[in-house]
C-alpha cells in the first residue's frame, strides 16, 4: 500500500477541494469529504458551527492553510433548491467562522459550477440554461444571506466558462442604515495616527449581505490615505474602531437586520480612499481595504463590500442607477488583477424613488438597492487534505499568530 492509499483510508475522511482566486483572494471549494448537513441553509450553517468546526480549521488554518484563507462548502439540498428557486447552496468559511455572504467566492463559484459536470458535486448542473447568442449562463446560488443570481460567460455550447470575460452577480437587497455616524473612541482603543486628542471618528454602516463599518483612511488619521499605507498600523486602527463599535450599545441598531437575526452582526471594516483612474467604461473609481472576520485582509475589493458601498453612495445621493464604478483593492491597484465593477441596477423594494419621503415611516432597508458586482476568478489547482491518526495536532488546525507563548 502506498502513502496516498494509506492516507485515503484514514479514519478521518480526506477532504478534496478545488482551489481558485479572485483578484488574488483565495477560495478553497470543498467538493468531497464534508459530512452531510440537515435542515434549512441557516440550520446547516449552525450545524457546521457546532459539530464540524474542526473541519473548517483543518481545511483553512495551518498547517494546510493560512490565516487569510477562505473557503466554501457546496450544499446540494437547501430549502431553495427543493422549491426550485436555487440550483445549489453554499456555506462560506473564514478564519473564525461562517460568513453570510462572499462576493469574491461567488464569482469563483460561478465559473466552477458551470465547468463541473460531476452530478455528485452539482446534481442540478444539467438544469443550467445558457443563451447561445450572448454566451452567458445563469446559476441561482443560495447563500446564507439569500438568493444570488450569478451570470457566467461561457464557450459556444455552454459546456464551460470563458475565463476571458467577467462573472457577475446581483446582490441581495443592500442598504445603508447609518451615514455620518459619530463613533466615540475610548482612550484604551485609540491608535497613534489619531492625532490632536481626537476622541471620535465619522463613519458609515452599510449592508451588502453582511454588515460593514465604512470609513475613509484620512478620517482614521492616515494623512496620505491608502497610498503607501502601513498595513500593521491600519490593522491596529481598524481593530480599535471595530472594538469601539462593538463595545457601544448605542451603535448596535446600525448593524441589525430587521427580518434576519442571523445577519445582525458587524462582519468587517472597510477603509476607503479616492482613486483617480480614467476608464471610459466606468463613471469613477475608488480604493478600499477590507478587514473582515478575525482581522483577515481581503486581497480582492470585497464583493459584498462593493454592494454595501454602492448602497451607501446611493443613499448619500452621490451615485445613480446604472452608474458603474470601479472598486480597487491594494492588489488590483498594482495591476495584478482587475477591479470589481459595481453598478446599481435599481431599488430593491419597490418602484418609487426611495429618496422621496412620502411621510410614511420607513427603514433603511426600505431604501435598499440591487447591485450588480462583476469580477474575474481563476483556477489555481486542486488538493486533498488528510489526517494521520498518530498526528498530535489531530483533525483540526491552528493559527500561529494566536498562539500564546
XYZ file of N, CA and C in Angstrom, residues 99-289:
573
model
N -19.251 33.130 7.290
C -19.830 34.404 6.884
C -21.155 34.181 6.174
N -21.931 35.246 6.066
C -23.265 35.142 5.476
C -23.266 35.429 3.981
N -22.201 36.079 3.502
C -22.125 36.424 2.091
C -20.658 36.567 1.714
N -20.341 36.272 0.461
C -18.981 36.484 -0.034
C -19.023 36.671 -1.543
N -18.685 37.871 -1.988
C -18.725 38.167 -3.405
C -17.596 37.539 -4.193
N -16.379 37.583 -3.647
C -15.263 37.024 -4.425
C -15.436 35.520 -4.607
N -15.946 34.836 -3.566
C -16.179 33.396 -3.683
C -17.347 33.102 -4.623
N -18.364 33.956 -4.635
C -19.488 33.781 -5.552
C -19.015 33.865 -6.995
N -18.120 34.792 -7.285
C -17.569 34.925 -8.637
C -16.798 33.656 -9.016
N -15.983 33.154 -8.090
C -15.248 31.912 -8.353
C -16.200 30.736 -8.521
N -17.187 30.631 -7.654
C -18.138 29.527 -7.731
C -18.924 29.543 -9.038
N -19.224 30.739 -9.543
C -19.932 30.817 -10.813
C -19.203 30.067 -11.901
N -17.899 30.298 -12.011
C -17.120 29.586 -13.023
C -17.103 28.088 -12.751
N -16.820 27.709 -11.509
C -16.685 26.285 -11.205
C -17.993 25.534 -11.455
N -19.124 26.119 -11.089
C -20.401 25.427 -11.220
C -20.821 25.261 -12.675
N -20.347 26.133 -13.544
C -20.569 25.923 -14.975
C -19.597 24.882 -15.517
N -18.380 24.893 -15.016
C -17.345 23.992 -15.543
C -17.527 22.544 -15.122
N -18.029 22.311 -13.913
C -18.151 20.928 -13.458
C -19.346 20.249 -14.123
N -19.169 18.988 -14.455
C -20.272 18.170 -14.975
C -20.428 16.915 -14.125
N -19.858 16.962 -12.920
C -19.959 15.859 -11.981
C -21.245 16.033 -11.177
N -22.229 15.224 -11.439
C -23.526 15.363 -10.782
C -23.491 14.975 -9.316
N -22.420 14.325 -8.884
C -22.268 14.072 -7.445
C -21.948 15.367 -6.717
N -21.253 16.269 -7.377
C -20.915 17.559 -6.799
C -22.046 18.554 -6.988
N -22.631 18.567 -8.181
C -23.656 19.541 -8.544
C -24.794 18.807 -9.238
N -25.728 18.243 -8.465
C -26.788 17.408 -9.051
C -27.651 18.121 -10.083
N -27.790 19.451 -9.966
C -28.657 20.195 -10.877
C -27.874 20.854 -12.012
N -26.659 20.378 -12.269
C -25.849 21.022 -13.301
C -26.553 21.064 -14.654
N -27.286 20.017 -14.982
C -27.918 19.961 -16.301
C -29.127 20.881 -16.427
N -29.535 21.501 -15.311
C -30.633 22.458 -15.350
C -30.160 23.870 -15.671
N -28.853 24.080 -15.704
C -28.318 25.400 -16.013
C -28.597 25.729 -17.475
N -29.222 26.873 -17.706
C -29.542 27.309 -19.060
C -28.532 28.364 -19.506
N -28.198 28.323 -20.756
C -27.317 29.352 -21.287
C -27.895 29.918 -22.565
N -27.538 31.151 -22.848
C -28.006 31.823 -24.048
C -26.927 31.698 -25.116
N -27.187 31.001 -26.207
C -26.155 30.806 -27.227
C -25.784 32.088 -27.964
N -26.640 33.099 -27.885
C -26.353 34.363 -28.568
C -25.401 35.233 -27.736
N -25.714 35.364 -26.458
C -24.836 36.164 -25.582
C -23.693 35.333 -25.006
N -23.871 34.000 -25.018
C -22.921 33.063 -24.408
C -22.744 33.372 -22.920
N -23.885 33.414 -22.246
C -23.919 33.548 -20.794
C -24.844 32.481 -20.222
N -24.455 31.935 -19.073
C -25.301 31.016 -18.320
C -25.630 31.656 -16.984
N -26.762 31.280 -16.411
C -27.192 31.843 -15.131
C -27.298 30.731 -14.097
N -26.628 30.921 -12.970
C -26.676 29.994 -11.848
C -27.342 30.703 -10.679
N -28.375 30.105 -10.134
C -29.038 30.657 -8.951
C -28.426 30.006 -7.714
N -27.711 30.813 -6.957
C -26.930 30.325 -5.822
C -27.584 30.754 -4.519
N -27.847 29.801 -3.646
C -28.449 30.083 -2.345
C -27.341 30.284 -1.314
N -27.107 31.535 -0.939
C -26.155 31.883 0.113
C -26.918 32.097 1.417
N -26.232 32.091 2.558
C -26.950 32.304 3.820
C -27.738 33.613 3.875
N -27.281 34.645 3.159
C -27.987 35.924 3.162
C -29.169 35.945 2.218
N -29.248 34.971 1.292
C -30.349 34.956 0.353
C -29.952 34.407 -1.004
N -30.779 34.667 -1.996
C -30.585 34.118 -3.332
C -29.775 35.078 -4.192
N -28.739 34.545 -4.841
C -27.879 35.320 -5.722
C -28.034 34.806 -7.146
N -28.182 35.734 -8.076
C -28.270 35.377 -9.487
C -26.898 35.624 -10.097
N -26.204 34.535 -10.455
C -24.824 34.615 -10.930
C -24.813 34.391 -12.436
N -24.283 35.352 -13.169
C -24.216 35.267 -14.628
C -22.782 34.971 -15.041
N -22.617 33.869 -15.763
C -21.284 33.349 -16.075
C -21.079 33.309 -17.589
N -19.997 33.914 -18.095
C -19.713 33.813 -19.533
C -19.287 32.394 -19.882
N -19.697 31.930 -21.064
C -19.410 30.542 -21.438
C -18.762 30.474 -22.828
N -18.350 29.259 -23.159
C -17.918 28.984 -24.531
C -19.154 28.863 -25.432
N -18.951 28.458 -26.663
C -20.036 28.486 -27.637
C -21.194 27.560 -27.299
N -20.930 26.398 -26.704
C -22.024 25.468 -26.415
C -22.455 25.471 -24.947
N -21.893 26.370 -24.145
C -22.294 26.474 -22.743
C -21.737 25.400 -21.849
N -20.797 24.611 -22.336
C -20.269 23.492 -21.550
C -19.178 23.911 -20.575
N -18.631 25.095 -20.737
C -17.549 25.560 -19.872
C -17.575 27.075 -19.790
N -16.990 27.610 -18.733
C -16.924 29.054 -18.564
C -15.839 29.650 -19.460
N -15.968 30.934 -19.707
C -14.985 31.664 -20.503
C -14.170 32.549 -19.570
N -12.912 32.213 -19.299
C -12.118 32.970 -18.323
C -11.731 34.363 -18.788
N -11.959 34.671 -20.057
C -11.563 35.979 -20.570
C -12.591 37.068 -20.263
N -13.806 36.670 -19.885
C -14.853 37.646 -19.594
C -15.265 37.543 -18.124
N -15.716 38.653 -17.525
C -16.034 38.641 -16.098
C -17.336 37.920 -15.769
N -17.365 37.353 -14.584
C -18.578 36.816 -13.962
C -19.251 37.960 -13.213
N -20.563 37.952 -13.147
C -21.261 38.957 -12.348
C -22.333 38.287 -11.495
N -22.716 38.968 -10.426
C -23.857 38.507 -9.628
C -24.656 39.721 -9.190
N -25.945 39.491 -8.972
C -26.822 40.532 -8.450
C -26.987 40.274 -6.963
N -26.714 41.295 -6.171
C -26.712 41.162 -4.721
C -28.116 40.958 -4.165
N -28.152 40.518 -2.926
C -29.382 40.619 -2.153
C -29.624 42.112 -1.906
N -30.822 42.519 -1.476
C -31.044 43.941 -1.213
C -29.970 44.512 -0.288
N -29.375 45.614 -0.731
C -28.283 46.255 0.002
C -28.740 47.630 0.452
N -28.337 48.027 1.642
C -28.827 49.283 2.194
C -27.806 49.860 3.180
N -28.000 51.124 3.516
C -27.067 51.828 4.409
C -27.831 52.378 5.610
N -27.811 51.681 6.732
C -28.582 52.128 7.890
C -27.955 53.297 8.653
N -26.681 53.570 8.409
C -26.037 54.647 9.162
C -25.085 55.448 8.299
N -25.335 56.744 8.157
C -24.417 57.610 7.425
C -23.978 58.741 8.353
N -22.744 59.203 8.166
C -22.194 60.277 9.008
C -22.401 59.984 10.494
N -22.055 58.770 10.876
C -22.242 58.317 12.256
C -21.008 58.641 13.092
N -21.224 59.247 14.221
C -20.122 59.556 15.133
C -19.842 58.351 16.020
N -18.608 57.891 15.997
C -18.207 56.737 16.797
C -17.192 57.188 17.848
N -17.577 57.219 19.115
C -16.616 57.582 20.166
C -15.527 56.512 20.274
N -14.286 56.943 20.424
C -13.156 56.023 20.568
C -12.591 56.164 21.981
N -12.846 55.202 22.866
C -12.298 55.279 24.225
C -10.770 55.332 24.200
N -10.203 55.876 25.243
C -8.749 56.079 25.306
C -7.978 54.795 25.054
N -8.421 53.694 25.638
C -7.657 52.446 25.539
C -7.705 51.821 24.143
N -8.591 52.326 23.273
C -8.703 51.782 21.918
C -8.094 52.691 20.858
N -7.601 53.851 21.236
C -7.085 54.796 20.245
C -5.747 54.330 19.689
N -5.469 54.765 18.469
C -4.238 54.399 17.771
C -3.404 55.648 17.539
N -2.131 55.468 17.263
C -1.194 56.591 17.228
C -1.507 57.605 16.138
N -2.106 57.178 15.025
C -2.416 58.112 13.943
C -3.593 59.034 14.267
N -4.336 58.713 15.321
C -5.483 59.533 15.706
C -4.967 60.716 16.530
N -4.481 61.743 15.834
C -3.779 62.859 16.479
C -4.742 63.861 17.121
N -4.133 64.855 17.741
C -4.851 66.006 18.312
C -5.902 65.589 19.330
N -5.603 64.527 20.045
C -6.507 64.057 21.103
C -7.942 63.836 20.593
N -8.041 63.395 19.353
C -9.363 63.100 18.817
C -9.973 61.931 19.558
N -11.227 62.078 19.935
C -11.900 61.048 20.718
C -13.036 60.392 19.952
N -13.169 60.721 18.643
C -14.237 60.122 17.849
C -13.877 60.189 16.378
N -14.523 59.342 15.594
C -14.374 59.372 14.134
C -15.758 59.311 13.502
N -15.835 59.771 12.257
C -17.072 59.710 11.492
C -16.995 58.529 10.523
N -18.012 57.719 10.522
C -18.037 56.541 9.657
C -19.469 56.272 9.224
N -19.630 55.229 8.420
C -20.958 54.835 7.952
C -21.121 53.333 8.135
N -22.371 52.887 8.080
C -22.676 51.459 8.165
C -23.539 51.077 6.964
N -23.187 49.965 6.332
C -23.951 49.525 5.165
C -23.938 48.006 5.092
N -24.935 47.477 4.395
C -25.162 46.029 4.290
C -25.182 45.616 2.831
N -24.434 44.574 2.503
C -24.446 44.007 1.162
C -24.488 42.495 1.211
N -25.237 41.964 2.193
C -25.230 40.539 2.506
C -24.526 40.287 3.824
N -23.762 41.273 4.264
C -23.106 41.326 5.576
C -22.947 42.800 5.907
N -22.854 43.099 7.201
C -22.734 44.496 7.638
C -21.274 44.920 7.730
N -21.017 46.149 7.256
C -19.685 46.737 7.309
C -19.741 48.127 7.926
N -18.678 48.471 8.625
C -18.421 49.847 9.012
C -17.465 50.404 7.950
N -17.841 51.491 7.314
C -17.085 52.045 6.193
C -16.541 53.409 6.592
N -15.226 53.579 6.460
C -14.578 54.797 6.951
C -13.460 55.209 5.999
N -13.268 56.506 5.830
C -12.180 56.998 4.996
C -10.848 56.874 5.735
N -9.802 56.572 4.989
C -8.477 56.424 5.601
C -8.039 57.709 6.285
N -8.332 58.836 5.679
C -7.940 60.118 6.288
C -8.681 60.357 7.593
N -9.910 59.858 7.700
C -10.669 60.013 8.938
C -10.033 59.225 10.083
N -9.339 58.140 9.745
C -8.631 57.359 10.765
C -7.301 57.996 11.154
N -6.925 59.070 10.467
C -5.684 59.758 10.790
C -4.541 59.490 9.836
N -4.796 58.732 8.769
C -3.757 58.448 7.779
C -3.784 59.556 6.730
N -2.897 60.527 6.915
C -2.929 61.757 6.114
C -2.799 61.491 4.630
N -2.044 60.478 4.264
C -1.834 60.158 2.852
C -2.812 59.105 2.345
N -3.875 58.869 3.083
C -4.867 57.885 2.676
C -4.281 56.487 2.639
N -4.590 55.763 1.590
C -4.103 54.395 1.435
C -2.888 54.317 0.526
N -2.261 55.438 0.273
C -1.052 55.463 -0.549
C 0.142 55.093 0.329
N 0.808 54.002 0.004
C 1.960 53.520 0.781
C 1.614 53.375 2.257
N 0.414 52.853 2.540
C -0.031 52.735 3.924
C 0.680 51.584 4.631
N 0.887 51.749 5.923
C 1.460 50.705 6.767
C 0.321 49.792 7.203
N 0.323 48.546 6.715
C -0.788 47.642 6.999
C -0.911 47.302 8.475
N 0.217 47.204 9.177
C 0.148 46.922 10.609
C -0.529 48.060 11.351
N -0.189 49.300 10.960
C -0.814 50.465 11.588
C -2.301 50.520 11.246
N -2.636 50.200 9.987
C -4.034 50.205 9.581
C -4.811 49.110 10.301
N -4.170 47.972 10.502
C -4.795 46.878 11.235
C -5.104 47.310 12.661
N -4.164 47.998 13.277
C -4.363 48.488 14.645
C -5.541 49.457 14.704
N -5.614 50.347 13.715
C -6.687 51.340 13.695
C -8.047 50.686 13.485
N -8.144 49.754 12.547
C -9.430 49.107 12.285
C -9.848 48.206 13.444
N -8.865 47.602 14.098
C -9.185 46.794 15.286
C -9.778 47.676 16.384
N -9.153 48.842 16.587
C -9.669 49.766 17.600
C -11.048 50.284 17.246
N -11.256 50.598 15.962
C -12.556 51.104 15.535
C -13.641 50.041 15.693
N -13.360 48.825 15.251
C -14.360 47.764 15.352
C -14.702 47.480 16.818
N -13.691 47.464 17.678
C -13.950 47.238 19.103
C -14.786 48.368 19.685
N -14.511 49.604 19.259
C -15.282 50.748 19.750
C -16.749 50.632 19.337
N -16.997 50.112 18.144
C -18.376 49.914 17.685
C -19.051 48.805 18.477
N -18.373 47.672 18.587
C -18.981 46.521 19.247
C -19.207 46.750 20.738
N -18.374 47.583 21.345
C -18.497 47.858 22.782
C -19.543 48.918 23.097
N -20.106 49.534 22.066
C -21.032 50.649 22.270
C -22.461 50.210 21.948
N -23.283 49.995 22.961
C -24.655 49.513 22.707
C -25.498 50.510 21.919
N -25.101 51.777 21.889
C -25.860 52.779 21.147
C -25.689 52.649 19.640
N -24.762 51.786 19.204
C -24.496 51.643 17.780
C -25.026 50.337 17.198
N -25.574 49.477 18.038
C -25.976 48.150 17.554
C -27.073 48.216 16.495
N -27.919 49.249 16.542
C -29.007 49.325 15.554
C -28.479 49.556 14.146
N -27.220 49.982 14.016
C -26.639 50.205 12.695
C -26.254 48.901 11.997
N -26.198 47.802 12.730
C -25.902 46.526 12.090
C -26.916 45.460 12.532
N -28.154 45.889 12.590
C -29.251 44.986 12.921
C -30.152 44.843 11.709
N -30.373 43.601 11.287
C -31.250 43.314 10.150
C -32.662 43.120 10.676
N -33.637 43.799 10.072
C -34.997 43.801 10.626
C -35.704 42.463 10.501
N -35.319 41.650 9.502
C -36.035 40.386 9.287
C -35.170 39.144 9.461
N -33.844 39.293 9.459
C -32.949 38.138 9.533
C -31.970 38.298 10.711
N -32.333 37.788 11.890
C -31.442 37.921 13.045
C -30.046 37.343 12.810
N -29.958 36.299 11.986
C -28.655 35.678 11.709
C -27.706 36.644 11.008
N -28.229 37.678 10.373
C -27.396 38.642 9.653
C -26.963 39.802 10.541
N -27.490 39.873 11.752
C -27.296 41.043 12.612
C -25.992 40.990 13.402
N -24.889 41.161 12.676
C -23.584 41.271 13.327
C -22.669 42.070 12.414
N -21.682 42.716 13.008
C -20.733 43.510 12.230
C -19.641 42.589 11.715
N -19.599 42.422 10.401
C -18.669 41.481 9.785
C -17.287 42.075 9.561
N -17.224 43.339 9.189
C -15.907 43.882 8.863
C -15.862 45.390 8.852
N -14.660 45.895 8.637
C -14.399 47.327 8.497
C -13.738 47.543 7.138
N -14.273 48.471 6.363
C -13.703 48.800 5.058
C -13.164 50.220 5.110
N -11.873 50.359 4.820
C -11.209 51.661 4.791
C -11.101 52.085 3.328
N -11.543 53.291 3.015
C -11.622 53.729 1.627
C -10.734 54.936 1.359
N -10.462 55.145 0.079
C -9.667 56.280 -0.370
C -10.063 56.600 -1.803
N -9.836 57.834 -2.199
C -10.084 58.222 -3.580
C -9.049 57.583 -4.490
N -9.430 57.377 -5.738
C -8.501 56.835 -6.717
C -8.883 57.364 -8.081
N -7.988 58.114 -8.690
C -8.275 58.719 -9.978
C -7.731 57.855 -11.104
N -8.601 57.025 -11.646
C -8.244 56.166 -12.771
C -9.208 56.456 -13.910
N -8.697 56.893 -15.024
C -9.553 57.198 -16.160
C -9.908 55.923 -16.907
N -11.189 55.657 -16.994
C -11.680 54.468 -17.681
C -13.043 54.816 -18.249
N -13.160 54.777 -19.563
C -14.407 55.165 -20.202
C -15.561 54.234 -19.855
N -15.251 53.036 -19.374
C -16.307 52.065 -19.082
C -17.006 52.338 -17.753
N -16.406 53.157 -16.891
C -16.984 53.428 -15.583
C -17.027 54.933 -15.344
N -17.868 55.329 -14.382
C -18.012 56.751 -14.063
C -16.970 57.241 -13.086
N -16.344 56.318 -12.357
C -15.341 56.700 -11.374
C -14.739 55.477 -10.727
N -13.829 55.697 -9.807
C -13.160 54.580 -9.138
C -12.750 54.987 -7.740
N -12.531 53.995 -6.900
C -12.042 54.232 -5.547
C -11.274 53.014 -5.065
N -10.529 53.219 -4.000
C -9.669 52.191 -3.429
C -10.210 51.798 -2.065
N -10.041 50.546 -1.687
C -10.506 50.114 -0.382
C -9.715 48.938 0.155
N -9.646 48.856 1.472
C -9.050 47.713 2.160
C -10.081 47.197 3.150
